[in-house]
Structure formats: C-alpha cells, structure tokens
Amino acid sequence: MGNGTPNGLGLHRRLLHGLADPSRLVILEAMRGQERRVGDLAVETGLSQPNVSKHLACLWGCGLVARERRGREVYYRPIDGIEELFGAMDDVIERAGMTIGACPLTDKTLEPSAL
C-alpha cells in the first residue's frame, strides 16, 4: 500500500486526525523521549486525569502509543517513529514559515482554543 493510493491517503488522514486534537498533541509532547503515567501527564499538562486517560486510550487504540503495566501502574510511551514525525513537522513548519499561521481557511475551521 503506497502513499499515493487512496487507501494510503486514508491512513494519512486518520493519522493526522488523531494528532489534530490539541490535548493529544500536548500529551505526546510531554512524553517526548520518555514513558509516563497518567497522573504524571495530568500534572505536567494541566489536563484532568480522566481527560488524559481518555486521550491516551485514543492514542493507544490508534497504535500511536505503547503501554506497559508494572504492578498497579501503567506507563505509556510514544511508539517508535513519533519523535521523527514531530521532527519532520518542525522541518515543514520551518520551511513554510509564517504562511501556516496566516492561512485564512485554517482560521475558519480550527476551534478558537487551538489558535
């Protein structure tokens, strides 16, 4: 399944949709390079513990994070490749510059808290 196939584009769309939620991005950013527990992520991100749990369940269900139970604790970490994906996004943002932030169509579709 190549990137140019309709099915491949559908998977790209699903991946980007999963990453489009501001809370999930904050959680993934907080986990960069390390595994974390729900409570730790709640403290660091300022999100409620149930909210973090909900978003981690989504990320885990999509295969974007791995989890490991150690006794009563569950540790989450981004799957291999997420760091590189964030790096690639940073490269695109650097190349596109302020054009991304100035897109009038994006302003119409983004929720105000995401701007």
PDB file of C-alpha atoms in Angstrom:
ATOM      1  CA  MET A   1       0.000   0.000   0.000  1.00  0.00           C
ATOM      2  CA  GLY A   2       1.841   3.060  -1.237  1.00  0.00           C
ATOM      3  CA  ASN A   3       1.412   6.597  -0.027  1.00  0.00           C
ATOM      4  CA  GLY A   4      -0.235   7.607  -3.288  1.00  0.00           C
ATOM      5  CA  THR A   5      -3.041   5.072  -3.130  1.00  0.00           C
ATOM      6  CA  PRO A   6      -6.482   6.103  -1.912  1.00  0.00           C
ATOM      7  CA  ASN A   7      -6.169   3.670   0.997  1.00  0.00           C
ATOM      8  CA  GLY A   8      -2.745   5.109   1.885  1.00  0.00           C
ATOM      9  CA  LEU A   9      -4.178   8.624   1.858  1.00  0.00           C
ATOM     10  CA  GLY A  10      -6.990   7.450   4.111  1.00  0.00           C
ATOM     11  CA  LEU A  11      -4.428   6.256   6.629  1.00  0.00           C
ATOM     12  CA  HIS A  12      -2.592   9.582   6.409  1.00  0.00           C
ATOM     13  CA  ARG A  13      -5.882  11.337   7.050  1.00  0.00           C
ATOM     14  CA  ARG A  14      -6.608   9.149  10.079  1.00  0.00           C
ATOM     15  CA  LEU A  15      -3.110   9.696  11.469  1.00  0.00           C
ATOM     16  CA  LEU A  16      -3.356  13.462  11.100  1.00  0.00           C
ATOM     17  CA  HIS A  17      -6.869  13.467  12.556  1.00  0.00           C
ATOM     18  CA  GLY A  18      -5.573  11.588  15.606  1.00  0.00           C
ATOM     19  CA  LEU A  19      -2.831  14.176  16.002  1.00  0.00           C
ATOM     20  CA  ALA A  20      -5.097  17.171  15.339  1.00  0.00           C
ATOM     21  CA  ASP A  21      -6.562  17.293  18.838  1.00  0.00           C
ATOM     22  CA  PRO A  22      -4.681  19.890  20.937  1.00  0.00           C
ATOM     23  CA  SER A  23      -4.848  17.738  24.084  1.00  0.00           C
ATOM     24  CA  ARG A  24      -3.348  14.728  22.329  1.00  0.00           C
ATOM     25  CA  LEU A  25      -0.551  16.885  20.929  1.00  0.00           C
ATOM     26  CA  VAL A  26       0.203  18.260  24.404  1.00  0.00           C
ATOM     27  CA  ILE A  27       0.271  14.717  25.814  1.00  0.00           C
ATOM     28  CA  LEU A  28       2.571  13.430  23.081  1.00  0.00           C
ATOM     29  CA  GLU A  29       4.836  16.445  23.511  1.00  0.00           C
ATOM     30  CA  ALA A  30       5.029  15.769  27.263  1.00  0.00           C
ATOM     31  CA  MET A  31       6.026  12.159  26.567  1.00  0.00           C
ATOM     32  CA  ARG A  32       8.794  13.014  24.103  1.00  0.00           C
ATOM     33  CA  GLY A  33      11.677  10.697  24.825  1.00  0.00           C
ATOM     34  CA  GLN A  34      10.213   9.151  27.960  1.00  0.00           C
ATOM     35  CA  GLU A  35       7.470   6.949  29.309  1.00  0.00           C
ATOM     36  CA  ARG A  36       4.912   8.476  31.628  1.00  0.00           C
ATOM     37  CA  ARG A  37       1.970   7.557  33.862  1.00  0.00           C
ATOM     38  CA  VAL A  38      -1.462   9.142  33.528  1.00  0.00           C
ATOM     39  CA  GLY A  39      -1.082  11.087  36.781  1.00  0.00           C
ATOM     40  CA  ASP A  40       2.314  12.454  35.766  1.00  0.00           C
ATOM     41  CA  LEU A  41       0.903  13.612  32.430  1.00  0.00           C
ATOM     42  CA  ALA A  42      -2.089  15.237  34.126  1.00  0.00           C
ATOM     43  CA  VAL A  43       0.187  17.255  36.414  1.00  0.00           C
ATOM     44  CA  GLU A  44       2.547  18.271  33.614  1.00  0.00           C
ATOM     45  CA  THR A  45      -0.122  19.178  31.046  1.00  0.00           C
ATOM     46  CA  GLY A  46      -2.719  20.684  33.370  1.00  0.00           C
ATOM     47  CA  LEU A  47      -5.372  18.374  31.916  1.00  0.00           C
ATOM     48  CA  SER A  48      -7.614  16.403  34.231  1.00  0.00           C
ATOM     49  CA  GLN A  49      -6.664  12.795  34.889  1.00  0.00           C
ATOM     50  CA  PRO A  50      -9.866  11.466  33.230  1.00  0.00           C
ATOM     51  CA  ASN A  51      -9.176  13.657  30.198  1.00  0.00           C
ATOM     52  CA  VAL A  52      -5.586  12.369  29.911  1.00  0.00           C
ATOM     53  CA  SER A  53      -6.853   8.792  30.266  1.00  0.00           C
ATOM     54  CA  LYS A  54      -9.410   9.342  27.500  1.00  0.00           C
ATOM     55  CA  HIS A  55      -6.826  10.754  25.107  1.00  0.00           C
ATOM     56  CA  LEU A  56      -4.257   8.061  25.924  1.00  0.00           C
ATOM     57  CA  ALA A  57      -6.927   5.430  25.215  1.00  0.00           C
ATOM     58  CA  CYS A  58      -7.468   7.052  21.820  1.00  0.00           C
ATOM     59  CA  LEU A  59      -3.742   7.229  21.086  1.00  0.00           C
ATOM     60  CA  TRP A  60      -3.284   3.622  22.207  1.00  0.00           C
ATOM     61  CA  GLY A  61      -6.270   2.452  20.173  1.00  0.00           C
ATOM     62  CA  CYS A  62      -4.771   4.115  17.092  1.00  0.00           C
ATOM     63  CA  GLY A  63      -1.411   2.476  17.786  1.00  0.00           C
ATOM     64  CA  LEU A  64       0.419   5.750  18.409  1.00  0.00           C
ATOM     65  CA  VAL A  65       1.452   4.926  21.976  1.00  0.00           C
ATOM     66  CA  ALA A  66       2.509   1.713  23.680  1.00  0.00           C
ATOM     67  CA  ARG A  67       1.679   0.872  27.259  1.00  0.00           C
ATOM     68  CA  GLU A  68       3.164  -1.399  29.870  1.00  0.00           C
ATOM     69  CA  ARG A  69       1.668  -2.418  33.185  1.00  0.00           C
ATOM     70  CA  ARG A  70       4.073  -2.569  36.111  1.00  0.00           C
ATOM     71  CA  GLY A  71       2.184  -3.710  39.161  1.00  0.00           C
ATOM     72  CA  ARG A  72      -0.671  -1.263  39.635  1.00  0.00           C
ATOM     73  CA  GLU A  73       0.881   1.406  37.415  1.00  0.00           C
ATOM     74  CA  VAL A  74       0.563   1.720  33.635  1.00  0.00           C
ATOM     75  CA  TYR A  75       3.318   3.504  31.735  1.00  0.00           C
ATOM     76  CA  TYR A  76       2.758   4.989  28.282  1.00  0.00           C
ATOM     77  CA  ARG A  77       5.324   5.941  25.659  1.00  0.00           C
ATOM     78  CA  PRO A  78       5.096   7.105  22.062  1.00  0.00           C
ATOM     79  CA  ILE A  79       5.772   4.364  19.530  1.00  0.00           C
ATOM     80  CA  ASP A  80       8.987   4.458  17.553  1.00  0.00           C
ATOM     81  CA  GLY A  81       8.657   6.998  14.782  1.00  0.00           C
ATOM     82  CA  ILE A  82       6.621   9.611  16.665  1.00  0.00           C
ATOM     83  CA  GLU A  83       9.779  11.577  17.562  1.00  0.00           C
ATOM     84  CA  GLU A  84      10.783  11.561  13.899  1.00  0.00           C
ATOM     85  CA  LEU A  85       7.272  12.596  12.862  1.00  0.00           C
ATOM     86  CA  PHE A  86       7.397  15.588  15.222  1.00  0.00           C
ATOM     87  CA  GLY A  87      10.843  16.438  13.837  1.00  0.00           C
ATOM     88  CA  ALA A  88       9.505  16.285  10.278  1.00  0.00           C
ATOM     89  CA  MET A  89       6.586  18.536  11.250  1.00  0.00           C
ATOM     90  CA  ASP A  90       9.050  21.002  12.758  1.00  0.00           C
ATOM     91  CA  ASP A  91      11.023  20.963   9.477  1.00  0.00           C
ATOM     92  CA  VAL A  92       7.871  21.654   7.435  1.00  0.00           C
ATOM     93  CA  ILE A  93       6.890  24.495   9.770  1.00  0.00           C
ATOM     94  CA  GLU A  94      10.377  25.963   9.460  1.00  0.00           C
ATOM     95  CA  ARG A  95      10.197  25.815   5.662  1.00  0.00           C
ATOM     96  CA  ALA A  96       6.643  27.124   5.392  1.00  0.00           C
ATOM     97  CA  GLY A  97       7.294  29.827   7.953  1.00  0.00           C
ATOM     98  CA  MET A  98       4.511  32.176   8.877  1.00  0.00           C
ATOM     99  CA  THR A  99       2.421  31.018   5.917  1.00  0.00           C
ATOM    100  CA  ILE A 100       0.967  28.197   8.028  1.00  0.00           C
ATOM    101  CA  GLY A 101      -0.120  30.588  10.765  1.00  0.00           C
ATOM    102  CA  ALA A 102      -1.572  33.054   8.267  1.00  0.00           C
ATOM    103  CA  CYS A 103      -3.864  30.608   6.436  1.00  0.00           C
ATOM    104  CA  PRO A 104      -7.374  32.176   6.478  1.00  0.00           C
ATOM    105  CA  LEU A 105      -9.068  28.848   5.733  1.00  0.00           C
ATOM    106  CA  THR A 106      -7.470  27.202   8.750  1.00  0.00           C
ATOM    107  CA  ASP A 107      -8.694  30.041  10.951  1.00  0.00           C
ATOM    108  CA  LYS A 108     -12.266  29.244   9.879  1.00  0.00           C
ATOM    109  CA  THR A 109     -12.006  25.526  10.673  1.00  0.00           C
ATOM    110  CA  LEU A 110      -9.889  25.475  13.847  1.00  0.00           C
ATOM    111  CA  GLU A 111     -11.549  25.801  17.203  1.00  0.00           C
ATOM    112  CA  PRO A 112     -10.561  29.084  18.903  1.00  0.00           C
ATOM    113  CA  SER A 113      -8.613  27.344  21.693  1.00  0.00           C
ATOM    114  CA  ALA A 114      -6.312  25.722  19.119  1.00  0.00           C
ATOM    115  CA  LEU A 115      -5.143  29.008  17.582  1.00  0.00           C
TER     116      LEU A 115
END
